[in-house]
Amino acid sequence: MLSPNVDIAEVYVLRKLHKEKTNRLQKNTSQEKPLQNSVDGSSGCFSAAFKKGNIKQAFDAYVIGKEDALGIVVLQEWWGVDFEIKNHAQKISQLEPGYKALIPE
């Protein structure tokens, strides 16, 4: 479970990213469609296809979200990437107006 300080920090970052993207969209006058929710609420499982890629040959990472979206890094606990971290990343990628979430491995 996250501490209250981490939750507040996450909300602050997401709010700031949302404001930046909203300003950018207003300047470009282009509208984006929201992502479809593919999370099964009853089981917490997700069906989104994560792409595993190598970022500049420095480290492996999981990436989910729109190609042109603002990015956010989702850090896992010490035991590594698991379904819960991927689920958090997917939820972040589906927030309005849409983000690209990166989970370094």
Coordinates of C-alpha atoms in Angstrom, one line a residue:
M1 CA 0.0 0.0 0.0
L2 CA 1.3 3.4 -0.9
S3 CA 1.9 6.0 1.7
P4 CA -0.2 9.2 1.7
N5 CA 2.8 11.2 0.5
V6 CA 3.2 9.0 -2.5
D7 CA -0.4 9.3 -3.4
I8 CA -0.3 13.1 -3.1
A9 CA 2.9 13.3 -5.3
E10 CA 1.3 11.0 -7.9
V11 CA -1.9 13.2 -8.0
Y12 CA 0.3 16.4 -8.3
V13 CA 2.3 14.9 -11.2
L14 CA -0.8 13.7 -13.0
R15 CA -2.5 17.0 -12.6
K16 CA 0.5 18.9 -13.9
L17 CA 0.8 16.6 -16.9
H18 CA -2.9 17.0 -17.6
K19 CA -2.6 20.8 -17.6
E20 CA 0.4 20.7 -19.9
K21 CA -1.3 18.5 -22.4
T22 CA -4.5 20.5 -22.2
N23 CA -2.6 23.7 -23.0
R24 CA -0.8 21.9 -25.9
L25 CA -4.1 20.6 -27.3
Q26 CA -5.7 24.1 -27.2
K27 CA -2.7 25.5 -29.1
N28 CA -2.9 22.7 -31.7
T29 CA -6.7 22.7 -31.8
S30 CA -6.7 19.0 -32.3
Q31 CA -8.9 16.6 -30.4
E32 CA -8.0 13.1 -29.4
K33 CA -10.4 10.2 -28.7
P34 CA -10.2 8.7 -25.2
L35 CA -8.8 5.2 -24.9
Q36 CA -11.2 2.3 -24.5
N37 CA -11.2 0.7 -21.0
S38 CA -10.1 -2.9 -21.3
V39 CA -9.8 -3.6 -17.6
D40 CA -12.2 -6.3 -16.3
G41 CA -13.3 -4.7 -13.0
S42 CA -14.4 -7.9 -11.4
S43 CA -11.1 -9.7 -11.6
G44 CA -8.6 -6.8 -12.1
C45 CA -7.2 -8.5 -15.1
F46 CA -6.4 -6.5 -18.2
S47 CA -6.3 -7.4 -21.9
A48 CA -4.2 -4.5 -23.2
A49 CA -1.2 -5.5 -25.2
F50 CA 2.0 -4.2 -23.6
K51 CA 4.9 -3.7 -25.9
K52 CA 8.3 -4.8 -24.4
G53 CA 11.1 -2.8 -26.0
N54 CA 14.6 -1.8 -25.5
I55 CA 15.0 2.0 -24.9
K56 CA 18.3 3.2 -26.5
Q57 CA 19.8 -0.2 -25.6
A58 CA 20.2 1.0 -22.0
F59 CA 17.4 -0.9 -20.3
D60 CA 14.3 -3.0 -21.0
A61 CA 10.9 -1.5 -20.3
Y62 CA 7.2 -2.1 -20.8
V63 CA 5.3 0.7 -22.5
I64 CA 1.5 1.3 -22.9
G65 CA -0.4 4.3 -24.3
K66 CA -0.7 6.5 -27.3
E67 CA 2.4 7.2 -29.4
D68 CA 2.1 11.0 -29.2
A69 CA 0.9 11.2 -25.5
L70 CA 2.8 12.7 -22.7
G71 CA 4.8 10.1 -20.7
I72 CA 5.0 9.1 -17.1
V73 CA 7.4 6.6 -15.5
V74 CA 5.8 3.9 -13.3
L75 CA 8.3 2.4 -10.8
Q76 CA 7.8 -1.1 -9.4
E77 CA 8.6 -2.4 -6.0
W78 CA 11.9 -4.1 -5.2
W79 CA 10.6 -7.5 -6.4
G80 CA 10.1 -6.4 -10.0
V81 CA 7.3 -5.8 -12.5
D82 CA 4.1 -7.8 -11.7
F83 CA 0.5 -7.6 -12.7
E84 CA -0.3 -4.9 -10.2
I85 CA 2.3 -2.5 -11.6
K86 CA 1.1 -3.2 -15.1
N87 CA -2.5 -2.6 -14.0
H88 CA -1.5 0.8 -12.5
A89 CA 0.3 1.7 -15.7
Q90 CA -2.7 0.8 -17.8
K91 CA -5.0 2.9 -15.6
I92 CA -2.6 5.9 -15.9
S93 CA -2.5 5.5 -19.7
Q94 CA -6.3 5.6 -19.8
L95 CA -6.6 8.8 -17.8
E96 CA -8.1 11.7 -19.7
P97 CA -6.5 13.1 -21.9
G98 CA -4.3 10.0 -22.3
Y99 CA -0.7 9.3 -21.3
K100 CA 2.1 6.9 -22.3
A101 CA 3.2 4.9 -19.2
L102 CA 6.7 3.4 -19.1
I103 CA 7.7 0.7 -16.6
P104 CA 11.5 0.1 -16.5
E105 CA 12.5 -3.4 -15.8

